[in-house]
mmCIF file of C-alpha atoms in Angstrom:
data_model
loop_
_atom_site.group_PDB
_atom_site.id
_atom_site.type_symbol
_atom_site.label_atom_id
_atom_site.label_comp_id
_atom_site.label_asym_id
_atom_site.label_seq_id
_atom_site.Cartn_x
_atom_site.Cartn_y
_atom_site.Cartn_z
ATOM 1 C CA GLY N 17 -6.195 -18.309 3.036
ATOM 2 C CA GLN N 18 -3.784 -15.666 2.847
ATOM 3 C CA GLN N 19 -1.308 -15.581 0.722
ATOM 4 C CA VAL N 20 1.068 -13.623 3.383
ATOM 5 C CA GLN N 21 0.469 -14.442 6.764
ATOM 6 C CA GLN N 22 2.374 -11.640 9.331
ATOM 7 C CA SER N 23 2.927 -11.883 12.971
ATOM 8 C CA PRO N 24 1.942 -11.002 15.697
ATOM 9 C CA ALA N 25 -1.258 -9.272 15.631
ATOM 10 C CA SER N 26 -0.124 -6.337 17.308
ATOM 11 C CA LEU N 27 2.831 -5.745 19.749
ATOM 12 C CA VAL N 28 3.163 -3.506 23.026
ATOM 13 C CA LEU N 29 7.414 -1.886 23.485
ATOM 14 C CA GLN N 30 8.982 -0.251 26.352
ATOM 15 C CA GLU N 31 10.963 2.644 24.579
ATOM 16 C CA GLY N 32 14.403 1.068 23.481
ATOM 17 C CA GLU N 33 13.402 -1.969 23.516
ATOM 18 C CA ASN N 34 13.819 -4.345 20.159
ATOM 19 C CA ALA N 35 11.510 -6.477 17.868
ATOM 20 C CA GLU N 36 11.371 -8.806 14.867
ATOM 21 C CA LEU N 37 8.076 -8.739 13.138
ATOM 22 C CA GLN N 38 7.341 -11.806 10.933
ATOM 23 C CA CYS N 39 6.256 -12.394 7.590
ATOM 24 C CA SER N 40 5.299 -16.019 6.147
ATOM 25 C CA PHE N 41 4.580 -16.698 2.688
ATOM 26 C CA SER N 42 2.613 -19.292 0.537
ATOM 27 C CA ILE N 43 3.745 -18.302 -3.303
ATOM 28 C CA SER N 44 6.676 -17.702 -4.763
ATOM 29 C CA THR N 45 7.759 -13.631 -5.238
ATOM 30 C CA ASN N 46 9.949 -12.046 -6.810
ATOM 31 C CA GLN N 47 10.843 -9.925 -3.873
ATOM 32 C CA VAL N 48 9.840 -9.306 0.058
ATOM 33 C CA GLN N 49 9.657 -5.438 0.669
ATOM 34 C CA TRP N 50 8.537 -3.720 4.140
ATOM 35 C CA PHE N 51 5.702 -0.886 4.050
ATOM 36 C CA TYR N 52 5.362 1.379 7.203
ATOM 37 C CA GLN N 53 2.569 3.479 7.747
ATOM 38 C CA ARG N 54 2.118 5.686 10.171
ATOM 39 C CA PRO N 55 -1.723 6.270 12.036
ATOM 40 C CA GLY N 56 -3.836 7.750 9.049
ATOM 41 C CA GLY N 57 -0.805 8.163 6.577
ATOM 42 C CA ARG N 58 0.457 7.114 3.535
ATOM 43 C CA LEU N 59 2.317 3.914 2.995
ATOM 44 C CA ILE N 60 6.000 4.017 3.088
ATOM 45 C CA GLY N 61 8.720 1.756 1.618
ATOM 46 C CA LEU N 62 11.511 1.127 3.961
ATOM 47 C CA SER N 63 13.462 -0.223 1.195
ATOM 48 C CA TYR N 64 13.228 2.706 -1.057
ATOM 49 C CA ILE N 65 15.602 4.430 2.153
ATOM 50 C CA PRO N 66 18.573 1.855 2.993
ATOM 51 C CA GLY N 67 19.200 1.944 6.863
ATOM 52 C CA MET N 68 17.178 4.607 7.477
ATOM 53 C CA LYS N 69 13.902 4.252 9.546
ATOM 54 C CA PRO N 70 10.567 6.202 8.544
ATOM 55 C CA THR N 71 12.259 8.413 11.827
ATOM 56 C CA GLY N 72 14.863 9.438 9.924
ATOM 57 C CA LYS N 73 16.703 8.045 11.779
ATOM 58 C CA GLN N 74 19.439 3.856 11.936
ATOM 59 C CA THR N 75 16.673 0.756 11.485
ATOM 60 C CA SER N 76 17.229 -2.547 11.828
ATOM 61 C CA SER N 77 17.936 -5.149 8.978
ATOM 62 C CA THR N 78 15.356 -7.179 7.018
ATOM 63 C CA VAL N 79 16.147 -10.956 5.989
ATOM 64 C CA THR N 80 14.755 -12.948 3.768
ATOM 65 C CA LYS N 81 14.815 -16.786 3.661
ATOM 66 C CA GLY N 82 12.692 -19.074 1.092
ATOM 67 C CA ARG N 83 9.273 -18.154 2.144
ATOM 68 C CA HIS N 84 9.900 -16.170 5.237
ATOM 69 C CA SER N 85 10.849 -12.402 6.033
ATOM 70 C CA SER N 86 11.385 -10.808 9.121
ATOM 71 C CA LEU N 87 11.953 -7.074 10.345
ATOM 72 C CA THR N 88 14.047 -6.256 13.297
ATOM 73 C CA ILE N 89 13.799 -3.035 14.566
ATOM 74 C CA SER N 90 16.545 -2.309 17.549
ATOM 75 C CA SER N 91 16.004 0.513 20.440
ATOM 76 C CA SER N 92 12.915 1.746 19.310
ATOM 77 C CA GLN N 93 11.081 5.111 19.935
ATOM 78 C CA THR N 94 8.023 5.823 20.017
ATOM 79 C CA THR N 95 8.062 7.812 16.286
ATOM 80 C CA ASP N 96 9.009 4.077 15.277
ATOM 81 C CA SER N 97 4.784 3.023 16.075
ATOM 82 C CA GLY N 98 2.516 2.422 12.759
ATOM 83 C CA THR N 99 1.701 -0.608 10.971
ATOM 84 C CA TYR N 100 4.694 -2.102 9.125
ATOM 85 C CA PHE N 101 3.100 -3.983 6.048
ATOM 86 C CA CYS N 102 4.835 -7.244 4.186
ATOM 87 C CA VAL N 103 4.546 -6.926 0.808
ATOM 88 C CA LEU N 104 5.226 -9.848 -1.850
ATOM 89 C CA SER N 105 5.904 -8.921 -5.479
ATOM 90 C CA ILE N 106 4.118 -10.991 -7.866
ATOM 91 C CA LEU N 107 4.308 -12.119 -11.546
ATOM 92 C CA ALA N 108 1.028 -10.910 -13.024
ATOM 93 C CA THR N 109 -0.257 -10.825 -16.359
ATOM 94 C CA GLY N 110 1.960 -9.618 -18.860
ATOM 95 C CA GLY N 111 4.613 -9.457 -17.402
ATOM 96 C CA ASN N 112 3.584 -6.731 -14.924
ATOM 97 C CA ASN N 113 4.819 -6.943 -11.088
ATOM 98 C CA LYS N 114 1.768 -6.999 -8.589
ATOM 99 C CA LEU N 115 2.182 -6.315 -4.907
ATOM 100 C CA THR N 116 0.070 -8.203 -2.661
ATOM 101 C CA PHE N 117 -0.159 -7.175 1.092
ATOM 102 C CA GLY N 118 -0.189 -8.821 4.597
ATOM 103 C CA GLN N 119 -2.652 -7.761 7.120
ATOM 104 C CA GLY N 120 -0.129 -5.636 8.618
ATOM 105 C CA THR N 121 1.438 -6.275 12.273
ATOM 106 C CA VAL N 122 0.264 -3.003 14.446
ATOM 107 C CA LEU N 123 3.948 -1.605 16.362
ATOM 108 C CA SER N 124 3.074 0.440 19.393
ATOM 109 C CA VAL N 125 6.257 2.053 21.699
ATOM 110 C CA ILE N 126 5.835 3.377 24.772
ATOM 111 C CA PRO N 127 7.642 6.049 26.822
ATOM 112 C CA GLU J 13 10.819 11.086 -3.911
ATOM 113 C CA ALA J 14 7.511 10.874 -6.039
ATOM 114 C CA ALA J 15 4.415 12.565 -5.668
ATOM 115 C CA VAL J 16 1.029 11.681 -4.638
ATOM 116 C CA THR J 17 -2.247 13.385 -3.920
ATOM 117 C CA GLN J 18 -5.764 12.543 -3.539
ATOM 118 C CA SER J 19 -8.990 13.954 -2.869
ATOM 119 C CA PRO J 20 -10.802 14.669 -1.255
ATOM 120 C CA ARG J 21 -8.739 12.933 2.030
ATOM 121 C CA SER J 22 -12.152 12.334 3.511
ATOM 122 C CA LYS J 23 -15.551 11.770 2.181
ATOM 123 C CA VAL J 24 -19.069 10.874 4.220
ATOM 124 C CA ALA J 25 -21.378 9.642 0.789
ATOM 125 C CA VAL J 26 -25.065 8.165 0.345
ATOM 126 C CA THR J 27 -26.036 4.481 -0.012
ATOM 127 C CA GLY J 28 -27.058 4.476 -3.538
ATOM 128 C CA GLY J 29 -24.808 7.847 -4.596
ATOM 129 C CA LYS J 30 -21.615 8.101 -6.878
ATOM 130 C CA VAL J 31 -18.099 8.684 -5.400
ATOM 131 C CA THR J 32 -15.420 9.605 -7.638
ATOM 132 C CA LEU J 33 -12.217 9.428 -5.380
ATOM 133 C CA SER J 34 -8.859 11.569 -7.158
ATOM 134 C CA CYS J 35 -5.466 10.854 -7.965
ATOM 135 C CA HIS J 36 -2.902 13.148 -8.826
ATOM 136 C CA GLN J 37 0.707 12.467 -9.639
ATOM 137 C CA THR J 38 3.820 14.585 -10.529
ATOM 138 C CA ASN J 39 6.710 12.554 -11.485
ATOM 139 C CA ASN J 40 5.908 11.271 -15.186
ATOM 140 C CA HIS J 41 5.436 7.907 -14.027
ATOM 141 C CA ASP J 42 3.146 5.129 -16.071
ATOM 142 C CA TYR J 43 1.617 3.104 -13.729
ATOM 143 C CA MET J 44 -0.699 4.255 -11.576
ATOM 144 C CA TYR J 45 -2.965 1.911 -9.349
ATOM 145 C CA TRP J 46 -6.012 2.156 -6.456
ATOM 146 C CA TYR J 47 -5.831 0.305 -3.547
ATOM 147 C CA ARG J 48 -8.856 -0.162 -0.740
ATOM 148 C CA GLN J 49 -7.611 -0.960 2.627
ATOM 149 C CA ASP J 50 -9.697 -3.186 5.470
ATOM 150 C CA THR J 51 -8.878 -3.167 9.108
ATOM 151 C CA GLY J 52 -7.259 -6.903 8.926
ATOM 152 C CA HIS J 53 -7.062 -7.449 5.638
ATOM 153 C CA GLY J 54 -3.825 -4.299 4.637
ATOM 154 C CA LEU J 55 -4.146 -3.318 0.766
ATOM 155 C CA ARG J 56 -5.775 -4.985 -1.853
ATOM 156 C CA LEU J 57 -5.783 -4.054 -5.683
ATOM 157 C CA ILE J 58 -8.803 -2.532 -7.519
ATOM 158 C CA HIS J 59 -7.980 -1.127 -9.981
ATOM 159 C CA TYR J 60 -4.861 0.357 -12.054
ATOM 160 C CA SER J 61 -3.441 1.514 -15.211
ATOM 161 C CA TYR J 62 -0.098 1.283 -17.145
ATOM 162 C CA VAL J 63 -0.911 4.050 -19.929
ATOM 163 C CA ALA J 64 -3.645 6.502 -20.896
ATOM 164 C CA ASP J 65 -6.582 6.249 -21.972
ATOM 165 C CA SER J 66 -6.623 2.597 -20.795
ATOM 166 C CA THR J 67 -7.384 0.673 -17.674
ATOM 167 C CA GLU J 68 -6.880 -2.973 -16.050
ATOM 168 C CA LYS J 69 -8.707 -5.058 -13.279
ATOM 169 C CA GLY J 70 -6.928 -6.265 -10.288
ATOM 170 C CA ASP J 71 -7.670 -8.256 -7.625
ATOM 171 C CA ILE J 72 -11.767 -6.495 -6.489
ATOM 172 C CA PRO J 73 -12.710 -4.840 -9.408
ATOM 173 C CA ASP J 74 -16.339 -5.271 -8.465
ATOM 174 C CA GLY J 75 -17.940 -2.013 -8.294
ATOM 175 C CA TYR J 76 -15.859 0.671 -8.856
ATOM 176 C CA LYS J 77 -14.550 1.618 -11.897
ATOM 177 C CA ALA J 78 -11.689 3.326 -13.208
ATOM 178 C CA SER J 79 -10.546 6.422 -14.724
ATOM 179 C CA ARG J 80 -7.130 7.702 -16.699
ATOM 180 C CA PRO J 81 -7.560 10.119 -18.286
ATOM 181 C CA SER J 82 -3.735 11.207 -18.832
ATOM 182 C CA GLN J 83 -0.604 10.154 -17.288
ATOM 183 C CA GLU J 84 -1.253 12.375 -14.491
ATOM 184 C CA ASN J 85 -4.629 11.393 -12.895
ATOM 185 C CA PHE J 86 -6.260 8.152 -12.134
ATOM 186 C CA SER J 87 -9.479 8.731 -10.649
ATOM 187 C CA LEU J 88 -11.631 5.609 -9.283
ATOM 188 C CA ILE J 89 -15.891 6.033 -8.973
ATOM 189 C CA LEU J 90 -17.908 3.572 -7.090
ATOM 190 C CA GLU J 91 -21.356 4.410 -9.328
ATOM 191 C CA LEU J 92 -23.727 3.037 -6.603
ATOM 192 C CA ALA J 93 -22.222 3.124 -3.297
ATOM 193 C CA SER J 94 -22.486 0.840 -0.603
ATOM 194 C CA LEU J 95 -21.976 0.435 3.042
ATOM 195 C CA SER J 96 -19.651 -2.428 2.240
ATOM 196 C CA GLN J 97 -17.239 -0.050 0.555
ATOM 197 C CA THR J 98 -16.791 2.506 3.306
ATOM 198 C CA ALA J 99 -12.680 1.960 3.582
ATOM 199 C CA VAL J 100 -9.811 4.463 3.292
ATOM 200 C CA TYR J 101 -8.768 4.384 -0.517
ATOM 201 C CA PHE J 102 -4.632 4.607 -1.396
ATOM 202 C CA CYS J 103 -2.973 5.417 -5.077
ATOM 203 C CA ALA J 104 0.286 4.848 -5.992
ATOM 204 C CA SER J 105 2.534 4.956 -8.568
ATOM 205 C CA ARG J 106 5.498 4.101 -9.772
ATOM 206 C CA LYS J 107 7.609 3.705 -13.183
ATOM 207 C CA TYR J 108 7.574 1.641 -15.949
ATOM 208 C CA ARG J 109 11.134 0.562 -14.911
ATOM 209 C CA ASP J 110 10.928 0.042 -11.257
ATOM 210 C CA GLN J 111 8.635 -3.040 -10.824
ATOM 211 C CA ASP J 112 8.437 -3.356 -6.964
ATOM 212 C CA THR J 113 8.342 0.368 -6.314
ATOM 213 C CA GLN J 114 5.306 2.099 -6.022
ATOM 214 C CA TYR J 115 5.337 5.480 -4.513
ATOM 215 C CA PHE J 116 1.484 6.234 -1.852
ATOM 216 C CA GLY J 117 -0.801 9.241 -1.686
ATOM 217 C CA PRO J 118 -2.090 9.751 1.792
ATOM 218 C CA GLY J 119 -5.461 7.984 1.314
ATOM 219 C CA THR J 120 -8.849 9.033 0.901
ATOM 220 C CA ARG J 121 -11.443 7.862 3.834
ATOM 221 C CA LEU J 122 -14.267 7.120 2.396
ATOM 222 C CA LEU J 123 -18.042 6.536 4.811
ATOM 223 C CA VAL J 124 -20.590 5.298 3.124
ATOM 224 C CA LEU J 125 -24.303 5.809 5.201
#
């Protein structure tokens, strides 16, 4: 089965609403990250720019406890639309970490 | 931010044909990766490399070869393209010491007919 489960699979928000994206995983991990992908675009690690949304504005927070992580998007904007991936960093052979991706949550924010 | 570019950005190939996808990074990163993205599956690792002239198998290497002729360049080769290889392919790179920080290219959309 899937090692990384994300929910919901898709979500529609009215602009200004908040949402919490969920991630559960069945394997041990060194780190959980969240990536954002604009439709047809490249993946961007949300943690690379602490406190910032992909749009450049203030983002929400991530919480990871045990084998669960959540990403809260507050005061959503249409520019937040895209796919959000929960990504686990797992120790692989040779001592190098590898990234394991969830299937993503597709977020649509409508005006 | 690391600069990772891919070419072509999209390609249509015929079944049984050879396809080469190219990736170039300009930030002197040691590691480079190839992933494929299918709807509902997130990204899955095909091949990776931690040094020039060496490649390693990822989770789904069957049907793919990889080549790392230099630190900056990493290619993914489909010797005999199949319908099931229709997907979006992403290249990524990272520094040796940044275990969890990968920078992704814009992706290549491949359609095999």
